Amino acid sequence: MSDIQYTPRELLACVAARLIKDGESVFVGTGLPLVGALLAKKMHAPNMMAIYECGAVDPEPRVLPWSVSCSWTTYKAPIILSMSSVFGHSRAGYADVGFLGGAQIDMYGNINATCIGDYYHPKVRLTGSGGANDIASLCERVIFMGLHLPERLPERVDYITTPGYLDGPGARERAGLVGGGPWRVITHLGVMGFDEETCRMKLISYHPGVTPEVIQQFTGFELIIPDDVTETPKPTEEELRILREEVDPNQLFCF
Amino acid sequence: MSHANDRLFDHKLAREWKLKKSRAEKDKRMTLQEAIATLVEDGDSIVETGFAYVRGPMAAYWEIGRQRKKNLVGIFTPGGMNTAWHEFGGLEGAHVAYVGVEMRGLISPFRRGVEAGTLKVYSEWSHGALSLALRAAEQGVNYVACKSMLGTDLMRTNPYVKEARDPWTGEPVCLVPAMYPDVAIFHVHHADKYGNSRIWGPSVNDTAIAIAARKVIVTCERIVSTEDIRSNPYQVIIPHYCVDAVCEVPYGAYPGDMPGMYYFDRRLQERVVRVEWKTRESTKEWYEKYILGTKDHYEMIQLIAEEEGMNVLEYMKRLEQLSCDASYFGLGYWGVGGERDWRYEEVAKRAI
């Protein structure tokens, strides 16, 4: 392999992009998920369609936007619906993938974006759900992106803002949730998925320069580490070229 | 629980109020100062419109600050810079779906207030569920049964929603009651003097909110003729009969984004939210200087422009032009600002 130089964020954008299939609809927020989605659209998924919670559907990518609602986001969208409509359409089955962030994610893929510590006496008050709860409740597959630190991946989150597998197998169904739940977790150390039987987080691949042992050390619960974990493929020259020249030429997000 | 919250889900009160509103085409133009003074009362619940920093009625929010309204209850779907009211007793509590500036992070006054227990969070929502509460009010239904919030702590920390069984299938649903805020203030591109309001870009929840709210103020970039509205009603999202006041406030969304006209003043917003509002004292200082220390929105913009050493409005217009071309708006947007100062064709050709 050649010595391709890339930043950690560039790797994450490439990993995110590879998880999107052509023809899928992707409920997306700003930042790295959007960069990943646009990279996918310019590489292998030209028919990928983005959905934003402000109501914009399938806008043309042009300039990387700063908000899920601003005019750079909605550029040339063929239709701009309302907030309740796009979530309704997700429930109806028009949203394949949802991208989420958050302060904490636990071993069952539950996400906290509300508070650190006790809800009524929070150590840190965070933003709150926004559309995250709806995306995870209604989209078919959910991808989480975030930093990998023990306090960010605790055994149980301080507050469940956004449902993963709740407390284990069958819980989503019992709660009446619609979508398939958490599917992938992309961090700066590796890519995780979920064990089909136990619904617990498992390692799929570790990023170049990292080992499964390191990932376990940076995880606040016991991670399932199967024998067949592999190294995350590095960004290709083509991916990096498109990322740097077309998707994020000013390096706003992939610095 | 505050008085504002008792009214929030009272559909009888909401209907009685609206039965009394005039349906006549009545000239509702007034100054922003007058509209805020007469229609926003201490203790009112006030719902966020647009998308907080996209087409948010910032001029009106700062005017509420100048008039030192007290104990308002915010409905944040999402909420933004107006949470700074809290530092002067302007914001007593909130119903929260989201307060923040996306990638730019948390908003300090809100965070500080909640952590200190001085800013009460009455209920926790998802965007989808809160948008349905407003939509239910618009659609005239008592509640909707949805699939958001189920199984999470949002259900536990929201006293208004209920889990129930779908009577047909038996599966769990989250019941979201219709919500009727006291006040809604919108910033739109065009309005006629009666309040019919046209926008470009996402309406987000605005049509639902306009019908749900008891008191409605429209601020607009430009007053247009009713003939103009009636000959092209397709982007009209608010009907005149729910509107109580119409105020012409160009650049009324500054420092937020006004689709097709001007982009965020992102540098200012980032500096304010991250640096200048870092502590209670620094927030107060900022607020005293820029809001309480200026007589209106334009004096505030002038002050910012002088400090930045640039025409911030021109800068924002140019940023917006980077993303726009004539086809975005079908007819192009000559004359949106009232003058032919939109050289988008030239700029679009040069840009990107």
PDB file of C-alpha atoms in Angstrom, chain B residues 22-226:
ATOM      1  CA  SER B  22     -61.382  40.117  13.426  1.00  0.00           C
ATOM      2  CA  ARG B  23     -61.459  38.440  10.026  1.00  0.00           C
ATOM      3  CA  ALA B  24     -61.659  41.787   8.282  1.00  0.00           C
ATOM      4  CA  GLU B  25     -58.890  42.994   6.044  1.00  0.00           C
ATOM      5  CA  LYS B  26     -57.622  45.561   8.488  1.00  0.00           C
ATOM      6  CA  ASP B  27     -54.429  47.584   8.242  1.00  0.00           C
ATOM      7  CA  LYS B  28     -52.277  46.073  10.992  1.00  0.00           C
ATOM      8  CA  ARG B  29     -49.069  47.947  10.294  1.00  0.00           C
ATOM      9  CA  MET B  30     -47.296  49.321  13.334  1.00  0.00           C
ATOM     10  CA  THR B  31     -43.782  49.833  14.598  1.00  0.00           C
ATOM     11  CA  LEU B  32     -41.965  46.897  16.099  1.00  0.00           C
ATOM     12  CA  GLN B  33     -41.765  48.772  19.411  1.00  0.00           C
ATOM     13  CA  GLU B  34     -45.536  49.180  19.456  1.00  0.00           C
ATOM     14  CA  ALA B  35     -46.210  45.556  18.507  1.00  0.00           C
ATOM     15  CA  ILE B  36     -43.973  44.162  21.239  1.00  0.00           C
ATOM     16  CA  ALA B  37     -45.310  46.627  23.817  1.00  0.00           C
ATOM     17  CA  THR B  38     -48.948  45.778  23.164  1.00  0.00           C
ATOM     18  CA  LEU B  39     -48.845  42.076  22.301  1.00  0.00           C
ATOM     19  CA  VAL B  40     -46.104  40.503  24.409  1.00  0.00           C
ATOM     20  CA  GLU B  41     -47.061  40.346  28.082  1.00  0.00           C
ATOM     21  CA  ASP B  42     -44.927  39.330  31.018  1.00  0.00           C
ATOM     22  CA  GLY B  43     -45.335  35.623  31.679  1.00  0.00           C
ATOM     23  CA  ASP B  44     -46.405  34.728  28.119  1.00  0.00           C
ATOM     24  CA  SER B  45     -45.269  31.545  26.461  1.00  0.00           C
ATOM     25  CA  ILE B  46     -43.447  32.375  23.239  1.00  0.00           C
ATOM     26  CA  VAL B  47     -42.756  29.830  20.543  1.00  0.00           C
ATOM     27  CA  GLU B  48     -39.703  29.806  18.315  1.00  0.00           C
ATOM     28  CA  THR B  49     -40.429  30.177  14.599  1.00  0.00           C
ATOM     29  CA  GLY B  50     -38.408  29.580  11.460  1.00  0.00           C
ATOM     30  CA  PHE B  51     -35.463  27.444  12.496  1.00  0.00           C
ATOM     31  CA  ALA B  52     -34.075  29.579  15.349  1.00  0.00           C
ATOM     32  CA  TYR B  53     -31.175  31.155  13.465  1.00  0.00           C
ATOM     33  CA  VAL B  54     -32.710  30.689  10.043  1.00  0.00           C
ATOM     34  CA  ARG B  55     -35.476  33.248   9.451  1.00  0.00           C
ATOM     35  CA  GLY B  56     -35.740  33.840  13.196  1.00  0.00           C
ATOM     36  CA  PRO B  57     -37.298  37.179  14.242  1.00  0.00           C
ATOM     37  CA  MET B  58     -34.121  38.436  15.882  1.00  0.00           C
ATOM     38  CA  ALA B  59     -34.984  42.157  15.747  1.00  0.00           C
ATOM     39  CA  ALA B  60     -38.201  41.411  17.611  1.00  0.00           C
ATOM     40  CA  TYR B  61     -36.396  39.267  20.176  1.00  0.00           C
ATOM     41  CA  TRP B  62     -33.902  42.034  20.909  1.00  0.00           C
ATOM     42  CA  GLU B  63     -36.784  44.506  21.174  1.00  0.00           C
ATOM     43  CA  ILE B  64     -38.374  42.217  23.785  1.00  0.00           C
ATOM     44  CA  GLY B  65     -35.053  42.469  25.601  1.00  0.00           C
ATOM     45  CA  ARG B  66     -35.021  46.271  25.367  1.00  0.00           C
ATOM     46  CA  GLN B  67     -38.546  46.474  26.732  1.00  0.00           C
ATOM     47  CA  ARG B  68     -37.464  44.220  29.598  1.00  0.00           C
ATOM     48  CA  LYS B  69     -40.337  41.791  29.365  1.00  0.00           C
ATOM     49  CA  LYS B  70     -40.298  39.414  32.315  1.00  0.00           C
ATOM     50  CA  ASN B  71     -40.779  35.708  32.964  1.00  0.00           C
ATOM     51  CA  LEU B  72     -41.468  34.553  29.430  1.00  0.00           C
ATOM     52  CA  VAL B  73     -41.652  30.801  28.822  1.00  0.00           C
ATOM     53  CA  GLY B  74     -39.813  29.675  25.712  1.00  0.00           C
ATOM     54  CA  ILE B  75     -40.944  26.883  23.417  1.00  0.00           C
ATOM     55  CA  PHE B  76     -37.732  25.871  21.725  1.00  0.00           C
ATOM     56  CA  THR B  77     -38.138  23.941  18.540  1.00  0.00           C
ATOM     57  CA  PRO B  78     -35.279  24.747  18.187  1.00  0.00           C
ATOM     58  CA  GLY B  79     -34.246  27.643  20.427  1.00  0.00           C
ATOM     59  CA  GLY B  80     -31.342  29.980  19.998  1.00  0.00           C
ATOM     60  CA  MET B  81     -29.850  33.293  20.958  1.00  0.00           C
ATOM     61  CA  ASN B  82     -32.999  34.616  22.630  1.00  0.00           C
ATOM     62  CA  THR B  83     -32.159  32.423  25.621  1.00  0.00           C
ATOM     63  CA  ALA B  84     -29.921  35.355  26.634  1.00  0.00           C
ATOM     64  CA  TRP B  85     -33.120  36.988  27.922  1.00  0.00           C
ATOM     65  CA  HIS B  86     -32.661  34.762  30.945  1.00  0.00           C
ATOM     66  CA  GLU B  87     -29.770  36.836  32.288  1.00  0.00           C
ATOM     67  CA  PHE B  88     -32.139  39.766  32.820  1.00  0.00           C
ATOM     68  CA  GLY B  89     -35.159  37.902  34.144  1.00  0.00           C
ATOM     69  CA  GLY B  90     -36.764  37.767  30.710  1.00  0.00           C
ATOM     70  CA  LEU B  91     -36.933  34.000  30.451  1.00  0.00           C
ATOM     71  CA  GLU B  92     -38.303  32.039  33.353  1.00  0.00           C
ATOM     72  CA  GLY B  93     -38.566  28.582  31.853  1.00  0.00           C
ATOM     73  CA  ALA B  94     -38.833  26.576  28.694  1.00  0.00           C
ATOM     74  CA  HIS B  95     -40.293  23.620  26.889  1.00  0.00           C
ATOM     75  CA  VAL B  96     -37.265  22.227  25.131  1.00  0.00           C
ATOM     76  CA  ALA B  97     -36.738  20.184  22.006  1.00  0.00           C
ATOM     77  CA  TYR B  98     -33.352  21.712  21.205  1.00  0.00           C
ATOM     78  CA  VAL B  99     -31.297  24.701  22.251  1.00  0.00           C
ATOM     79  CA  GLY B 100     -27.984  25.146  20.519  1.00  0.00           C
ATOM     80  CA  VAL B 101     -26.276  26.227  17.352  1.00  0.00           C
ATOM     81  CA  GLU B 102     -25.683  22.828  15.744  1.00  0.00           C
ATOM     82  CA  MET B 103     -21.978  22.350  15.081  1.00  0.00           C
ATOM     83  CA  ARG B 104     -21.166  25.537  16.905  1.00  0.00           C
ATOM     84  CA  GLY B 105     -22.288  23.940  20.125  1.00  0.00           C
ATOM     85  CA  LEU B 106     -24.239  24.903  23.215  1.00  0.00           C
ATOM     86  CA  ILE B 107     -25.662  28.294  24.107  1.00  0.00           C
ATOM     87  CA  SER B 108     -24.159  29.374  27.412  1.00  0.00           C
ATOM     88  CA  PRO B 109     -27.032  31.332  29.046  1.00  0.00           C
ATOM     89  CA  PHE B 110     -29.394  28.397  28.595  1.00  0.00           C
ATOM     90  CA  ARG B 111     -26.845  25.908  29.851  1.00  0.00           C
ATOM     91  CA  ARG B 112     -25.920  28.045  32.857  1.00  0.00           C
ATOM     92  CA  GLY B 113     -29.547  28.720  33.744  1.00  0.00           C
ATOM     93  CA  VAL B 114     -30.558  25.067  33.681  1.00  0.00           C
ATOM     94  CA  GLU B 115     -27.455  23.910  35.550  1.00  0.00           C
ATOM     95  CA  ALA B 116     -28.010  26.532  38.249  1.00  0.00           C
ATOM     96  CA  GLY B 117     -31.710  25.721  38.482  1.00  0.00           C
ATOM     97  CA  THR B 118     -32.741  29.300  37.685  1.00  0.00           C
ATOM     98  CA  LEU B 119     -34.123  28.413  34.254  1.00  0.00           C
ATOM     99  CA  LYS B 120     -36.834  25.783  34.561  1.00  0.00           C
ATOM    100  CA  VAL B 121     -37.272  23.123  31.917  1.00  0.00           C
ATOM    101  CA  TYR B 122     -40.967  22.260  32.046  1.00  0.00           C
ATOM    102  CA  SER B 123     -40.895  19.550  29.434  1.00  0.00           C
ATOM    103  CA  GLU B 124     -38.472  17.727  27.194  1.00  0.00           C
ATOM    104  CA  TRP B 125     -39.441  16.989  23.568  1.00  0.00           C
ATOM    105  CA  SER B 126     -38.147  15.704  20.284  1.00  0.00           C
ATOM    106  CA  HIS B 127     -38.436  18.023  17.308  1.00  0.00           C
ATOM    107  CA  GLY B 128     -40.845  15.637  15.634  1.00  0.00           C
ATOM    108  CA  ALA B 129     -43.181  15.373  18.626  1.00  0.00           C
ATOM    109  CA  LEU B 130     -43.190  19.112  19.299  1.00  0.00           C
ATOM    110  CA  SER B 131     -43.895  19.835  15.652  1.00  0.00           C
ATOM    111  CA  LEU B 132     -46.845  17.450  15.906  1.00  0.00           C
ATOM    112  CA  ALA B 133     -48.167  19.251  19.018  1.00  0.00           C
ATOM    113  CA  LEU B 134     -48.321  22.453  16.972  1.00  0.00           C
ATOM    114  CA  ARG B 135     -49.610  20.645  13.914  1.00  0.00           C
ATOM    115  CA  ALA B 136     -52.401  19.077  16.004  1.00  0.00           C
ATOM    116  CA  ALA B 137     -53.542  22.565  17.014  1.00  0.00           C
ATOM    117  CA  GLU B 138     -53.564  23.616  13.364  1.00  0.00           C
ATOM    118  CA  GLN B 139     -55.385  20.491  12.219  1.00  0.00           C
ATOM    119  CA  GLY B 140     -58.013  20.860  14.917  1.00  0.00           C
ATOM    120  CA  VAL B 141     -57.394  17.554  16.643  1.00  0.00           C
ATOM    121  CA  ASN B 142     -57.009  17.099  20.404  1.00  0.00           C
ATOM    122  CA  TYR B 143     -53.848  15.042  20.086  1.00  0.00           C
ATOM    123  CA  VAL B 144     -51.913  12.868  17.710  1.00  0.00           C
ATOM    124  CA  ALA B 145     -50.589   9.377  18.298  1.00  0.00           C
ATOM    125  CA  CYS B 146     -47.007   9.130  17.100  1.00  0.00           C
ATOM    126  CA  LYS B 147     -43.991   6.849  17.241  1.00  0.00           C
ATOM    127  CA  SER B 148     -41.422   9.329  18.525  1.00  0.00           C
ATOM    128  CA  MET B 149     -40.106   9.539  22.103  1.00  0.00           C
ATOM    129  CA  LEU B 150     -41.206   5.996  23.006  1.00  0.00           C
ATOM    130  CA  GLY B 151     -38.958   3.999  25.326  1.00  0.00           C
ATOM    131  CA  THR B 152     -36.770   6.976  26.225  1.00  0.00           C
ATOM    132  CA  ASP B 153     -36.310   9.348  29.142  1.00  0.00           C
ATOM    133  CA  LEU B 154     -38.113  12.030  27.122  1.00  0.00           C
ATOM    134  CA  MET B 155     -41.384  10.319  28.116  1.00  0.00           C
ATOM    135  CA  ARG B 156     -40.364  10.463  31.785  1.00  0.00           C
ATOM    136  CA  THR B 157     -39.422  14.142  31.701  1.00  0.00           C
ATOM    137  CA  ASN B 158     -42.386  15.411  29.720  1.00  0.00           C
ATOM    138  CA  PRO B 159     -45.566  15.635  31.840  1.00  0.00           C
ATOM    139  CA  TYR B 160     -47.757  16.442  28.818  1.00  0.00           C
ATOM    140  CA  VAL B 161     -47.288  13.418  26.574  1.00  0.00           C
ATOM    141  CA  LYS B 162     -48.724  10.010  27.429  1.00  0.00           C
ATOM    142  CA  GLU B 163     -47.994   6.502  26.351  1.00  0.00           C
ATOM    143  CA  ALA B 164     -51.086   4.596  25.257  1.00  0.00           C
ATOM    144  CA  ARG B 165     -52.108   1.588  23.189  1.00  0.00           C
ATOM    145  CA  ASP B 166     -53.283   2.027  19.630  1.00  0.00           C
ATOM    146  CA  PRO B 167     -56.944   0.857  19.888  1.00  0.00           C
ATOM    147  CA  TRP B 168     -56.669  -0.948  16.524  1.00  0.00           C
ATOM    148  CA  THR B 169     -53.318  -2.711  16.728  1.00  0.00           C
ATOM    149  CA  GLY B 170     -52.609  -2.662  20.461  1.00  0.00           C
ATOM    150  CA  GLU B 171     -49.080  -1.372  19.925  1.00  0.00           C
ATOM    151  CA  PRO B 172     -47.632   1.424  22.067  1.00  0.00           C
ATOM    152  CA  VAL B 173     -48.002   4.992  20.804  1.00  0.00           C
ATOM    153  CA  CYS B 174     -46.978   8.355  22.222  1.00  0.00           C
ATOM    154  CA  LEU B 175     -49.928  10.743  22.541  1.00  0.00           C
ATOM    155  CA  VAL B 176     -48.958  14.355  21.888  1.00  0.00           C
ATOM    156  CA  PRO B 177     -51.553  16.981  22.850  1.00  0.00           C
ATOM    157  CA  ALA B 178     -52.314  20.043  20.724  1.00  0.00           C
ATOM    158  CA  MET B 179     -50.271  23.014  21.921  1.00  0.00           C
ATOM    159  CA  TYR B 180     -51.446  26.644  21.910  1.00  0.00           C
ATOM    160  CA  PRO B 181     -48.638  29.120  22.679  1.00  0.00           C
ATOM    161  CA  ASP B 182     -49.482  32.665  23.795  1.00  0.00           C
ATOM    162  CA  VAL B 183     -47.226  34.485  21.347  1.00  0.00           C
ATOM    163  CA  ALA B 184     -45.580  33.732  18.018  1.00  0.00           C
ATOM    164  CA  ILE B 185     -43.403  36.205  16.144  1.00  0.00           C
ATOM    165  CA  PHE B 186     -42.436  35.418  12.553  1.00  0.00           C
ATOM    166  CA  HIS B 187     -39.911  37.040  10.287  1.00  0.00           C
ATOM    167  CA  VAL B 188     -40.942  36.692   6.640  1.00  0.00           C
ATOM    168  CA  HIS B 189     -39.814  37.992   3.278  1.00  0.00           C
ATOM    169  CA  HIS B 190     -43.033  39.714   2.208  1.00  0.00           C
ATOM    170  CA  ALA B 191     -46.227  40.587   4.017  1.00  0.00           C
ATOM    171  CA  ASP B 192     -49.167  42.723   3.029  1.00  0.00           C
ATOM    172  CA  LYS B 193     -50.561  45.210   5.514  1.00  0.00           C
ATOM    173  CA  TYR B 194     -53.186  42.697   6.637  1.00  0.00           C
ATOM    174  CA  GLY B 195     -50.632  40.034   7.550  1.00  0.00           C
ATOM    175  CA  ASN B 196     -50.673  37.586   4.633  1.00  0.00           C
ATOM    176  CA  SER B 197     -47.062  36.443   4.670  1.00  0.00           C
ATOM    177  CA  ARG B 198     -44.798  34.984   2.013  1.00  0.00           C
ATOM    178  CA  ILE B 199     -41.492  33.255   2.533  1.00  0.00           C
ATOM    179  CA  TRP B 200     -38.763  31.497   0.601  1.00  0.00           C
ATOM    180  CA  GLY B 201     -36.986  28.488   1.958  1.00  0.00           C
ATOM    181  CA  PRO B 202     -38.259  26.143   4.657  1.00  0.00           C
ATOM    182  CA  SER B 203     -41.444  27.050   6.500  1.00  0.00           C
ATOM    183  CA  VAL B 204     -40.453  24.513   9.183  1.00  0.00           C
ATOM    184  CA  ASN B 205     -43.477  24.679  11.575  1.00  0.00           C
ATOM    185  CA  ASP B 206     -44.671  28.183  10.804  1.00  0.00           C
ATOM    186  CA  THR B 207     -48.125  27.619   9.314  1.00  0.00           C
ATOM    187  CA  ALA B 208     -49.038  25.363  12.228  1.00  0.00           C
ATOM    188  CA  ILE B 209     -47.666  27.839  14.754  1.00  0.00           C
ATOM    189  CA  ALA B 210     -49.527  30.787  13.218  1.00  0.00           C
ATOM    190  CA  ILE B 211     -52.847  29.013  13.719  1.00  0.00           C
ATOM    191  CA  ALA B 212     -51.938  27.512  17.096  1.00  0.00           C
ATOM    192  CA  ALA B 213     -50.734  30.736  18.761  1.00  0.00           C
ATOM    193  CA  ARG B 214     -53.101  33.247  20.359  1.00  0.00           C
ATOM    194  CA  LYS B 215     -51.141  36.405  19.461  1.00  0.00           C
ATOM    195  CA  VAL B 216     -49.227  36.665  16.201  1.00  0.00           C
ATOM    196  CA  ILE B 217     -46.732  39.326  15.158  1.00  0.00           C
ATOM    197  CA  VAL B 218     -45.294  39.331  11.644  1.00  0.00           C
ATOM    198  CA  THR B 219     -42.098  41.219  10.935  1.00  0.00           C
ATOM    199  CA  CYS B 220     -41.105  41.353   7.285  1.00  0.00           C
ATOM    200  CA  GLU B 221     -38.292  42.405   5.009  1.00  0.00           C
ATOM    201  CA  ARG B 222     -40.782  44.343   2.931  1.00  0.00           C
ATOM    202  CA  ILE B 223     -44.468  45.237   2.921  1.00  0.00           C
ATOM    203  CA  VAL B 224     -45.974  44.350  -0.461  1.00  0.00           C
ATOM    204  CA  SER B 225     -49.374  45.043  -1.961  1.00  0.00           C
ATOM    205  CA  THR B 226     -52.267  42.699  -1.373  1.00  0.00           C
TER     206      THR B 226
END
